[in-house]
Amino acid sequence: MRKLSLLISCVSFALAAEAQSGAPSDRLDLYSWKLTLPVDTPIEGTPDELMSKELKEFVDDRHFFVDGEGSVVFRAHCDGVTTKGSRYPRSELRELSNGRDASWGTEEEKIRTMEATIRVTGLPKKKPHVVFAQIHDARDDVLMCRMEEQTLLIERGGHPDVVLARNHPLGKPFDLRIEAGGGRIRVWFDGKSALDWPTVARGCYFKAGCYTQSNLAKGDKAEAFGEVRISRLVLR
């Protein structure tokens, strides 16, 4: 199983041609998101960040584009620039509220929801781990949805992992729903309840895309990458 995963891990899964069709903003509603890319800004060592208004026609042929099936491709190579406090590169959306960084608490009465249809289509070879969705708080991740080799799981710091699926083929789509509010975080995987977790966190926001969990120090080559394709992404 591991051998099979690694044979196809550092190359994008051949589900569709890479011919682009429009901008990602034509496929997903990006009004409530900003994008972090694993590339330098004019300030060395600082990754590029684009606000929602800048994403209207934006395409990056290497990191953020539309595939031949109409999904938005998020790709982050293992030699990419990282955000402050992280060792790993990302091509990832971060939730906004009225054009500013979103910040909410799980204890609030309002239920906040993120729904997505996702395919993980690329994993680095040496450390084949990719994060495709998160809830982050003011200091650190609260919940991370990951693929590790062929296992989809939810990671929570200091709590047992929750397995969503084992032996999940690279490139197979799945539906994910995450709700936060009323003092709980709930997760559904392909329509089935996977997690109902009483927890309090503040300064929270959703993230979605590709957060590659490897780098050159882990033994992966510069051309190795993680890749996630999203065909549906909705915030409520």
Short mmCIF file of N, CA, C and O in Angstrom, two decimals, residues 110-166:
data_model
loop_
_atom_site.label_atom_id
_atom_site.label_comp_id
_atom_site.label_asym_id
_atom_site.label_seq_id
_atom_site.Cartn_x
_atom_site.Cartn_y
_atom_site.Cartn_z
N LYS A 110 -23.69 31.53 16.79
CA LYS A 110 -23.76 31.36 15.34
C LYS A 110 -22.98 30.13 14.89
O LYS A 110 -21.85 29.89 15.34
N ILE A 111 -23.58 29.33 14.02
CA ILE A 111 -22.91 28.16 13.46
C ILE A 111 -22.27 28.56 12.13
O ILE A 111 -22.96 28.99 11.20
N ARG A 112 -20.98 28.41 12.05
CA ARG A 112 -20.25 28.71 10.82
C ARG A 112 -19.89 27.40 10.12
O ARG A 112 -19.46 26.45 10.76
N THR A 113 -20.04 27.43 8.80
CA THR A 113 -19.90 26.18 8.03
C THR A 113 -19.00 26.37 6.83
O THR A 113 -19.09 27.39 6.13
N MET A 114 -18.16 25.39 6.57
CA MET A 114 -17.41 25.31 5.32
C MET A 114 -17.72 23.96 4.69
O MET A 114 -17.60 22.92 5.35
N GLU A 115 -18.13 23.96 3.42
CA GLU A 115 -18.37 22.74 2.66
C GLU A 115 -17.48 22.74 1.43
O GLU A 115 -17.26 23.78 0.81
N ALA A 116 -16.97 21.56 1.08
CA ALA A 116 -16.09 21.46 -0.08
C ALA A 116 -16.14 20.07 -0.68
O ALA A 116 -16.40 19.08 0.01
N THR A 117 -15.91 20.02 -1.99
CA THR A 117 -15.66 18.76 -2.69
C THR A 117 -14.20 18.79 -3.13
O THR A 117 -13.77 19.72 -3.83
N ILE A 118 -13.46 17.78 -2.71
CA ILE A 118 -11.99 17.83 -2.74
C ILE A 118 -11.43 16.55 -3.35
O ILE A 118 -11.98 15.46 -3.17
N ARG A 119 -10.31 16.70 -4.05
CA ARG A 119 -9.47 15.58 -4.44
C ARG A 119 -8.03 15.91 -4.07
O ARG A 119 -7.54 16.98 -4.41
N VAL A 120 -7.36 15.03 -3.38
CA VAL A 120 -5.92 15.16 -3.18
C VAL A 120 -5.26 14.44 -4.35
O VAL A 120 -5.46 13.24 -4.55
N THR A 121 -4.48 15.17 -5.14
CA THR A 121 -3.94 14.61 -6.39
C THR A 121 -2.42 14.61 -6.45
O THR A 121 -1.85 14.23 -7.47
N GLY A 122 -1.76 15.03 -5.39
CA GLY A 122 -0.31 14.97 -5.37
C GLY A 122 0.22 14.94 -3.95
O GLY A 122 -0.29 15.64 -3.07
N LEU A 123 1.22 14.07 -3.70
CA LEU A 123 1.87 13.97 -2.41
C LEU A 123 3.38 13.95 -2.62
O LEU A 123 3.87 13.33 -3.56
N PRO A 124 4.15 14.60 -1.74
CA PRO A 124 5.60 14.46 -1.84
C PRO A 124 6.03 13.01 -1.61
O PRO A 124 5.29 12.23 -1.00
N LYS A 125 7.21 12.66 -2.07
CA LYS A 125 7.65 11.27 -2.01
C LYS A 125 8.14 10.86 -0.64
O LYS A 125 7.74 9.82 -0.11
N LYS A 126 9.02 11.65 -0.04
CA LYS A 126 9.65 11.24 1.22
C LYS A 126 8.71 11.35 2.41
O LYS A 126 8.70 10.50 3.30
N LYS A 127 7.94 12.42 2.45
CA LYS A 127 6.94 12.58 3.51
C LYS A 127 5.61 12.88 2.82
O LYS A 127 5.25 14.04 2.60
N PRO A 128 4.84 11.85 2.48
CA PRO A 128 3.63 12.02 1.67
C PRO A 128 2.43 12.47 2.49
O PRO A 128 1.45 11.75 2.64
N HIS A 129 2.50 13.70 3.01
CA HIS A 129 1.44 14.27 3.84
C HIS A 129 1.02 15.62 3.28
O HIS A 129 1.86 16.46 2.95
N VAL A 130 -0.29 15.85 3.22
CA VAL A 130 -0.84 17.13 2.76
C VAL A 130 -2.06 17.47 3.60
O VAL A 130 -2.90 16.60 3.88
N VAL A 131 -2.17 18.74 4.01
CA VAL A 131 -3.36 19.25 4.68
C VAL A 131 -4.24 19.93 3.64
O VAL A 131 -3.76 20.75 2.85
N PHE A 132 -5.54 19.62 3.64
CA PHE A 132 -6.44 20.20 2.65
C PHE A 132 -7.52 21.10 3.25
O PHE A 132 -8.20 21.81 2.52
N ALA A 133 -7.69 21.11 4.58
CA ALA A 133 -8.66 21.98 5.23
C ALA A 133 -8.27 22.15 6.69
O ALA A 133 -7.70 21.24 7.30
N GLN A 134 -8.59 23.33 7.24
CA GLN A 134 -8.22 23.62 8.62
C GLN A 134 -9.26 24.53 9.28
O GLN A 134 -9.94 25.30 8.61
N ILE A 135 -9.30 24.46 10.61
CA ILE A 135 -9.73 25.58 11.44
C ILE A 135 -8.51 26.00 12.24
O ILE A 135 -7.87 25.18 12.91
N HIS A 136 -8.19 27.26 12.15
CA HIS A 136 -7.04 27.83 12.85
C HIS A 136 -7.55 28.85 13.85
O HIS A 136 -8.56 29.51 13.59
N ASP A 137 -6.87 28.97 14.99
CA ASP A 137 -7.26 30.03 15.92
C ASP A 137 -6.18 31.11 15.93
O ASP A 137 -5.33 31.16 15.03
N ALA A 138 -6.20 31.98 16.92
CA ALA A 138 -5.28 33.11 16.94
C ALA A 138 -3.82 32.69 17.09
O ALA A 138 -2.92 33.47 16.75
N ARG A 139 -3.59 31.45 17.56
CA ARG A 139 -2.21 31.02 17.81
C ARG A 139 -1.77 29.84 16.96
O ARG A 139 -0.61 29.76 16.54
N ASP A 140 -2.67 28.89 16.72
CA ASP A 140 -2.24 27.64 16.09
C ASP A 140 -3.45 26.96 15.46
O ASP A 140 -4.58 27.43 15.60
N ASP A 141 -3.19 25.83 14.79
CA ASP A 141 -4.30 25.08 14.22
C ASP A 141 -5.10 24.41 15.33
O ASP A 141 -4.55 23.89 16.30
N VAL A 142 -6.43 24.45 15.18
CA VAL A 142 -7.34 23.76 16.09
C VAL A 142 -7.65 22.38 15.54
O VAL A 142 -7.69 21.39 16.27
N LEU A 143 -7.82 22.32 14.24
CA LEU A 143 -8.21 21.10 13.54
C LEU A 143 -7.59 21.13 12.16
O LEU A 143 -7.66 22.14 11.47
N MET A 144 -6.96 20.03 11.76
CA MET A 144 -6.36 19.92 10.44
C MET A 144 -6.87 18.64 9.77
O MET A 144 -6.77 17.56 10.35
N CYS A 145 -7.40 18.76 8.58
CA CYS A 145 -7.83 17.61 7.79
C CYS A 145 -6.71 17.29 6.81
O CYS A 145 -6.31 18.15 6.01
N ARG A 146 -6.21 16.05 6.85
CA ARG A 146 -4.99 15.69 6.16
C ARG A 146 -5.15 14.40 5.37
O ARG A 146 -6.03 13.58 5.65
N MET A 147 -4.23 14.24 4.40
CA MET A 147 -4.01 12.94 3.79
C MET A 147 -2.57 12.53 4.09
O MET A 147 -1.64 13.30 3.81
N GLU A 148 -2.40 11.36 4.69
CA GLU A 148 -1.09 10.81 4.98
C GLU A 148 -0.98 9.47 4.27
O GLU A 148 -1.65 8.51 4.66
N GLU A 149 -0.20 9.41 3.21
CA GLU A 149 -0.15 8.26 2.30
C GLU A 149 -1.57 8.01 1.77
O GLU A 149 -2.07 8.82 1.00
N GLN A 150 -2.24 6.96 2.19
CA GLN A 150 -3.59 6.69 1.69
C GLN A 150 -4.66 6.81 2.78
O GLN A 150 -5.77 6.31 2.62
N THR A 151 -4.32 7.49 3.86
CA THR A 151 -5.26 7.67 4.96
C THR A 151 -5.70 9.13 5.06
O THR A 151 -4.86 10.03 5.12
N LEU A 152 -7.01 9.35 5.07
CA LEU A 152 -7.58 10.66 5.34
C LEU A 152 -7.93 10.73 6.81
O LEU A 152 -8.56 9.80 7.35
N LEU A 153 -7.53 11.82 7.48
CA LEU A 153 -7.75 11.89 8.92
C LEU A 153 -7.90 13.34 9.38
O LEU A 153 -7.59 14.28 8.66
N ILE A 154 -8.39 13.47 10.60
CA ILE A 154 -8.48 14.77 11.28
C ILE A 154 -7.47 14.75 12.42
O ILE A 154 -7.48 13.86 13.27
N GLU A 155 -6.61 15.75 12.43
CA GLU A 155 -5.62 15.90 13.50
C GLU A 155 -6.05 17.03 14.43
O GLU A 155 -6.42 18.11 13.98
N ARG A 156 -5.99 16.78 15.73
CA ARG A 156 -6.29 17.80 16.73
C ARG A 156 -5.17 17.75 17.76
O ARG A 156 -4.92 16.70 18.36
N GLY A 157 -4.49 18.85 17.97
CA GLY A 157 -3.37 18.86 18.89
C GLY A 157 -3.75 18.39 20.29
O GLY A 157 -4.67 18.92 20.90
N GLY A 158 -3.07 17.36 20.76
CA GLY A 158 -3.32 16.85 22.10
C GLY A 158 -4.50 15.91 22.20
O GLY A 158 -4.82 15.43 23.31
N HIS A 159 -5.16 15.61 21.08
CA HIS A 159 -6.30 14.72 21.07
C HIS A 159 -6.06 13.61 20.04
O HIS A 159 -5.32 13.81 19.08
N PRO A 160 -6.71 12.47 20.21
CA PRO A 160 -6.52 11.39 19.23
C PRO A 160 -6.97 11.81 17.83
O PRO A 160 -7.94 12.56 17.67
N ASP A 161 -6.25 11.33 16.82
CA ASP A 161 -6.68 11.56 15.44
C ASP A 161 -8.00 10.84 15.17
O ASP A 161 -8.30 9.81 15.78
N VAL A 162 -8.75 11.39 14.24
CA VAL A 162 -9.99 10.77 13.79
C VAL A 162 -9.79 10.34 12.34
O VAL A 162 -9.53 11.18 11.47
N VAL A 163 -9.88 9.05 12.06
CA VAL A 163 -9.70 8.55 10.70
C VAL A 163 -10.98 8.72 9.91
O VAL A 163 -12.05 8.26 10.32
N LEU A 164 -10.88 9.38 8.77
CA LEU A 164 -12.02 9.55 7.87
C LEU A 164 -12.13 8.41 6.87
O LEU A 164 -13.22 7.96 6.55
N ALA A 165 -10.98 7.96 6.36
CA ALA A 165 -10.97 6.86 5.38
C ALA A 165 -9.57 6.28 5.30
O ALA A 165 -8.59 7.01 5.33
N ARG A 166 -9.50 4.97 5.20
CA ARG A 166 -8.23 4.28 4.96
C ARG A 166 -8.21 3.78 3.51
O ARG A 166 -9.24 3.59 2.89
#
